[in-house]
Coordinates of C-alpha atoms in Angstrom, one line a residue:
X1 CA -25.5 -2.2 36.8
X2 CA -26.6 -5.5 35.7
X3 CA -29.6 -5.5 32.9
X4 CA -31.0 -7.6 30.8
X5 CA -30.2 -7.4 26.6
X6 CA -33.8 -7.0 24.7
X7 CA -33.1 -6.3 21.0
X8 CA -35.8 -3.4 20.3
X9 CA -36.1 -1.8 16.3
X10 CA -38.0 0.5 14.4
X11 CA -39.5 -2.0 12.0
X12 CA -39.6 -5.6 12.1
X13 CA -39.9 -5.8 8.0
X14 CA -36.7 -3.2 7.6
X15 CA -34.6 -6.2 9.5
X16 CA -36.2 -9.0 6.7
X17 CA -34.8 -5.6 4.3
X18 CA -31.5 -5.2 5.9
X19 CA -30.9 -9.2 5.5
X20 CA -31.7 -9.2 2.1
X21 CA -29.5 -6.4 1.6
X22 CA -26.3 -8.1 3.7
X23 CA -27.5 -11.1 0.7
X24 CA -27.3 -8.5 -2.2
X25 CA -23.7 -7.3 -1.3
X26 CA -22.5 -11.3 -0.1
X27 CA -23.5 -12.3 -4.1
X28 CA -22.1 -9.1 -5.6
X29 CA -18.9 -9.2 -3.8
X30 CA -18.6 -13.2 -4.3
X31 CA -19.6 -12.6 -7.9
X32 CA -17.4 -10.1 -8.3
X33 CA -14.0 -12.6 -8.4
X34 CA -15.2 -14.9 -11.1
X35 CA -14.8 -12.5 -13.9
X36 CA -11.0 -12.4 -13.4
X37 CA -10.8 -16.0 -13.3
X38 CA -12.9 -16.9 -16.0
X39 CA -11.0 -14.0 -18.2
X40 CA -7.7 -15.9 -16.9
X41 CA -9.6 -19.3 -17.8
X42 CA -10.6 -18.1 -21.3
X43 CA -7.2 -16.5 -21.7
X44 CA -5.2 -19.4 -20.4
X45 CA -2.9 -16.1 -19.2
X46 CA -2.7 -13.7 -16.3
X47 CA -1.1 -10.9 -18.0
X48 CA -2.4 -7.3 -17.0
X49 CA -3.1 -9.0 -13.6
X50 CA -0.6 -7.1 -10.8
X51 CA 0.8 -10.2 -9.1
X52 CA 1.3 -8.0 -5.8
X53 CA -2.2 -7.4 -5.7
X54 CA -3.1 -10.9 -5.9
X55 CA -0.9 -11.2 -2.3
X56 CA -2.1 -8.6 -1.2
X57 CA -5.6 -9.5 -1.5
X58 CA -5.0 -13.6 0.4
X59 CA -3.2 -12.1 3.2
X60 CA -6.6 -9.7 3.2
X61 CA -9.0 -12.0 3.3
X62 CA -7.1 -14.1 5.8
X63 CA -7.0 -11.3 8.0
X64 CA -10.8 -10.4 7.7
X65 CA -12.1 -13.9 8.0
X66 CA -10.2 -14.6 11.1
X67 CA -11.7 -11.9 12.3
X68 CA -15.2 -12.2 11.3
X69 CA -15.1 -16.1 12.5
X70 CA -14.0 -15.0 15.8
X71 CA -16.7 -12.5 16.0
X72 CA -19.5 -14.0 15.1
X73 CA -18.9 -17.7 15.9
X74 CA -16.6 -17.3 19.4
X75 CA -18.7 -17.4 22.3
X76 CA -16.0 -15.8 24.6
X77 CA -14.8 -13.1 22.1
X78 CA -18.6 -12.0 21.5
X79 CA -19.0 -11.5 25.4
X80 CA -16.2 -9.6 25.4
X81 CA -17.4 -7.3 22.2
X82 CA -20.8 -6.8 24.3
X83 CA -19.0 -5.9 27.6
X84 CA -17.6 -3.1 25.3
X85 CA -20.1 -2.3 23.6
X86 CA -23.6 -3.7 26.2
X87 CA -26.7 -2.3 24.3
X88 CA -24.6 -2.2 20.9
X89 CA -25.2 -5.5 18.3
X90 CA -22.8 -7.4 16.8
X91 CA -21.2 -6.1 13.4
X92 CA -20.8 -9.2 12.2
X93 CA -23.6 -11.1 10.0
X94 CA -23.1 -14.6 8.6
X95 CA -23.0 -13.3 5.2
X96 CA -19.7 -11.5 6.2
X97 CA -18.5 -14.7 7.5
X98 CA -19.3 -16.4 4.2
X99 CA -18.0 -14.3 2.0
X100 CA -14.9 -14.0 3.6
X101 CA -14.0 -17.7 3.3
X102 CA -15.5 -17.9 0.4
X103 CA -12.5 -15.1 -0.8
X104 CA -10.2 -16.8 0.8
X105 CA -10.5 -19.5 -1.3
X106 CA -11.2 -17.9 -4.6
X107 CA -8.2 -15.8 -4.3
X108 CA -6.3 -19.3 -3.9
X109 CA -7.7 -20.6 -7.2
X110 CA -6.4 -17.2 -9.0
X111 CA -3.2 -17.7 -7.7
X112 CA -3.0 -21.7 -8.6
X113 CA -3.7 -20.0 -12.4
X114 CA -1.1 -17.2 -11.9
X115 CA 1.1 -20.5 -11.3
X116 CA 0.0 -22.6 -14.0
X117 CA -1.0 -19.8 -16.9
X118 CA 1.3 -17.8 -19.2
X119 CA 2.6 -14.6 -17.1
X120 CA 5.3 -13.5 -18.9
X121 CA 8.0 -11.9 -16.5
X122 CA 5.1 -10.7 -13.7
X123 CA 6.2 -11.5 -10.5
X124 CA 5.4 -10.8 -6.6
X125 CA 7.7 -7.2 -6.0
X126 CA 10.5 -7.3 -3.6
X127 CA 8.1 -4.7 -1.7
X128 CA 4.8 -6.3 -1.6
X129 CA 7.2 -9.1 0.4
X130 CA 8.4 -6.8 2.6
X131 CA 5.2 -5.5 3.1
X132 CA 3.6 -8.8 3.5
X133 CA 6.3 -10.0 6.1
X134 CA 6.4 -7.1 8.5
X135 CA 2.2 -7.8 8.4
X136 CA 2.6 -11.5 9.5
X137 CA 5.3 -10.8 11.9
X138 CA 3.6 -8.2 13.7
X139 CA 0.5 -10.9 13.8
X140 CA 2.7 -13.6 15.5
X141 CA 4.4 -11.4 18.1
X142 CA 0.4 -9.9 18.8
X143 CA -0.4 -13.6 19.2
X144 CA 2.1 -14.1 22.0
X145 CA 1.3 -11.0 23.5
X146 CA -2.5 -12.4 23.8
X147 CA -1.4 -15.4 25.1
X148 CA 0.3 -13.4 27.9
X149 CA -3.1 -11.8 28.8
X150 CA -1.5 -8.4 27.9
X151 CA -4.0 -8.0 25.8
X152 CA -7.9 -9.7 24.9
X153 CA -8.5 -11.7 22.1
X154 CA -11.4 -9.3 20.9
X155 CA -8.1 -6.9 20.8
X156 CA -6.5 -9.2 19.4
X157 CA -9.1 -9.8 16.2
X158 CA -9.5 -6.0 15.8
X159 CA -5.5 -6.1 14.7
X160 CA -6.2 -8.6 12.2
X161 CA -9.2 -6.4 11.0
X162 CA -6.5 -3.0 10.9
X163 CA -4.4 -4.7 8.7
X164 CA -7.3 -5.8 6.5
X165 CA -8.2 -2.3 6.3
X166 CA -4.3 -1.2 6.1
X167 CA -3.9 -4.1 3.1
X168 CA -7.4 -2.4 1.2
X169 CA -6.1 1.0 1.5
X170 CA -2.8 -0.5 -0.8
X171 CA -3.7 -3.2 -2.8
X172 CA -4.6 -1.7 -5.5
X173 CA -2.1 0.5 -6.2
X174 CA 0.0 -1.8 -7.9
X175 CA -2.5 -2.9 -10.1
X176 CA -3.6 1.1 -11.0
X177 CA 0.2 1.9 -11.2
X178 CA 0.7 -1.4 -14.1
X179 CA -2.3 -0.1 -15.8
X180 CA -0.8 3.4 -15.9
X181 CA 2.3 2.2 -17.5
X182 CA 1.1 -0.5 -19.9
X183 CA -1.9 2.4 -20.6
X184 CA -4.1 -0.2 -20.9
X185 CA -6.5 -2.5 -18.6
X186 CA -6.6 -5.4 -20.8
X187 CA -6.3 -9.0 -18.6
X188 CA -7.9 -6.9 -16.1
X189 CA -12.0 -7.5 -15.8
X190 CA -13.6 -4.7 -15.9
X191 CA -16.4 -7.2 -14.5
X192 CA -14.8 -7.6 -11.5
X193 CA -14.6 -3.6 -10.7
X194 CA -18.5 -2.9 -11.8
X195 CA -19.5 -5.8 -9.2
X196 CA -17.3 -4.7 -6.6
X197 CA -19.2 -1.6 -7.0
X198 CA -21.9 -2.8 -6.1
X199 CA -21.0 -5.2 -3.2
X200 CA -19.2 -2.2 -1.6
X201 CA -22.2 0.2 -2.3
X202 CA -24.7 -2.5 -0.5
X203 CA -22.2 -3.4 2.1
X204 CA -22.1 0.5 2.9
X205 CA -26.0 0.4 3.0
X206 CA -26.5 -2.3 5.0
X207 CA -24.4 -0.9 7.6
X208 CA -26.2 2.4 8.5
X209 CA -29.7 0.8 8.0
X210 CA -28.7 -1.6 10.6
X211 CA -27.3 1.1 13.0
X212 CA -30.7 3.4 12.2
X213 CA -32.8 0.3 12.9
X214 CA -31.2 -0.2 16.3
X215 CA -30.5 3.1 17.3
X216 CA -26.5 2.3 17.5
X217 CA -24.8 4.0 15.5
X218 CA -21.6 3.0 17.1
X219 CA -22.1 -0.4 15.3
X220 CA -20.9 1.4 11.9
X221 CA -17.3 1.5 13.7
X222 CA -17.6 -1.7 15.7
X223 CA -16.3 -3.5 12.3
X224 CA -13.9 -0.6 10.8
X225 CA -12.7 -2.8 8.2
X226 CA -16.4 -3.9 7.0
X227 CA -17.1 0.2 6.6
X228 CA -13.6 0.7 5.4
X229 CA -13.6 -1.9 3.1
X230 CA -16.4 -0.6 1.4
X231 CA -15.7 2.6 1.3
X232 CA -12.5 2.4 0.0
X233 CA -13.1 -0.3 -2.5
X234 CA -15.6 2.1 -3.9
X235 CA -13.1 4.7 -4.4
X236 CA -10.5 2.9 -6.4
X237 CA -13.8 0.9 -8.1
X238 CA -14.3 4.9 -9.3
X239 CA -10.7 5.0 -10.0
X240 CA -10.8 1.7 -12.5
X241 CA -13.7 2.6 -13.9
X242 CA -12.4 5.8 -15.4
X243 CA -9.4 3.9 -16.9
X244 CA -11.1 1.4 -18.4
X245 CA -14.0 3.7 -20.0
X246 CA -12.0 7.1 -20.2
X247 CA -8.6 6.7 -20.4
X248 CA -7.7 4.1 -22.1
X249 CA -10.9 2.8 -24.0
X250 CA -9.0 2.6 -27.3
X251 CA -5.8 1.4 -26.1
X252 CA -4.6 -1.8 -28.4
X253 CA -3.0 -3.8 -25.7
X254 CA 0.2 -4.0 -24.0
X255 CA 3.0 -6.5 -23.0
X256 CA 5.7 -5.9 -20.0
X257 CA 8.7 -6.8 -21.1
X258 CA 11.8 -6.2 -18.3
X259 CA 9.4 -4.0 -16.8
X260 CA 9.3 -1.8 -19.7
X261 CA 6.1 -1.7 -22.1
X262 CA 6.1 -2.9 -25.7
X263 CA 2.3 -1.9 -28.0
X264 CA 1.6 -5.1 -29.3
X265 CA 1.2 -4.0 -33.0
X266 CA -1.4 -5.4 -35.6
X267 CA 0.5 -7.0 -38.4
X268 CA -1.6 -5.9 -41.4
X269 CA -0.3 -2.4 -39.6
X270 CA 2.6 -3.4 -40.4
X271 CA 2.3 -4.5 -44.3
X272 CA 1.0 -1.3 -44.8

């Protein structure tokens, strides 16, 4: 039956709220990126950075702003997401769509300075390659299954936003595991983590005040990878946060040398 959309909420002021909450997580998440590079910066080094999270975090973004640019700014594709879902609101905010490009292309600069800086042997794993490649080329075959009308493009986008969510639940694995072996989280900003936190926390909040204020709380799974990527950034944010303040607070710093780690030692240690 044919109707016509009127978007009704509870409070007129908790929508001013919930946009200056979406603003909140958009400045804490875009914040959260310049630590590492100004660490690298100040360093002129990208030791204690895992290279395989650094490629696991561009495909990411790529994935997540292609999705949230077809969302939000595709006329078509949004008709199709309201034919799904016809009382429901769009996921999507502009802030989302900012802050995704807005990783994309801080993620580049880290990687320009993983090029350019001192990295000692620290390289992209055979695995994360693997990893990466199987990603793209299950993208490019989806791609000519869309064009065959096999499947919609709003289908489409939700793939790219599945292996967002796939590539948060892994990438930072490798950059726990290296911080495990070295025992240490030094070249790793604890900056980034704390901020992170906090984007994540916000992004998490945002989300269920916006399904409470429009009765649909189907909108909290209408972008799985905005509610995942919260909610599983905050989890390893937990996890980083107890290595860098528990673990391995008094650790002197460490170097990977053939994969194996060397304590750098003080040399007055040594006169002694």
């Amino acid at each position: 039956a044919a109707f016509v959309k009127i978007k009704v909420v509870h409070s007129n002021i908790l929508e001013i709220f919930i946009a200056i909450v979406g603003w909140i997580y958009f400045l804490a998440w875009s914040i959260s990126f310049y630590p590492q590079v100004v660490s690298n910066w100040l360093r002129k080094s990208v030791v204690g950075l895992n290279f395989d999270f650094l490629s696991f975090n561009l495909t990411g973004f790529i994935c997540y702003s292609i999705f949230n640019v077809g969302l939000y700014w595709v006329d078509s594709i949004e008709a199709d997401y309201f034919a799904e879902h016809p009382r429901g609101v769009n996921p999507v905010q502009l802030n989302d769509v900012i802050f995704s490009l807005h990783a994309v292309l801080i993620t580049f600069v880290t990687i320009i300075q993983a090029i350019i800086y001192e990295r000692g042997d620290q390289r992209v794993s055979r695995l994360a390659f693997g990893i990466l490649g199987v990603v793209w080329l299950f993208a490019l075959i989806s791609l000519f299954v869309t064009v065959g009308h096999k499947i919609t493009w709003l289908t489409y986008l939700y793939f790219f936003s599945y292996i967002k969510l796939f590539i948060t639940l892994i990438k930072y694995i490798p950059q726990a595991y290296m911080n495990y072996i070295r025992q240490s989280t030094d070249g790793w900003s604890i900056g980034n983590i704390l901020l992170d936190f906090t984007g994540g926390s916000f992004s998490l909040f945002q989300m269920f005040l916006i399904a409470f204020n429009n009765d649909d709380w189907g909108s909290i799974f209408g972008d799985p990878t905005k509610f995942g990527l919260g909610a599983f950034s905050i989890l390893f944010d937990i996890l980083f946060i107890v290595q860098h303040y528990c673990l391995y607070r008094n650790s002197s710093g460490y170097v990977m040398i053939n994969d194996v780690p060397e304590i750098i030692s003080d040399p007055e240690d040594d006169e002694e």
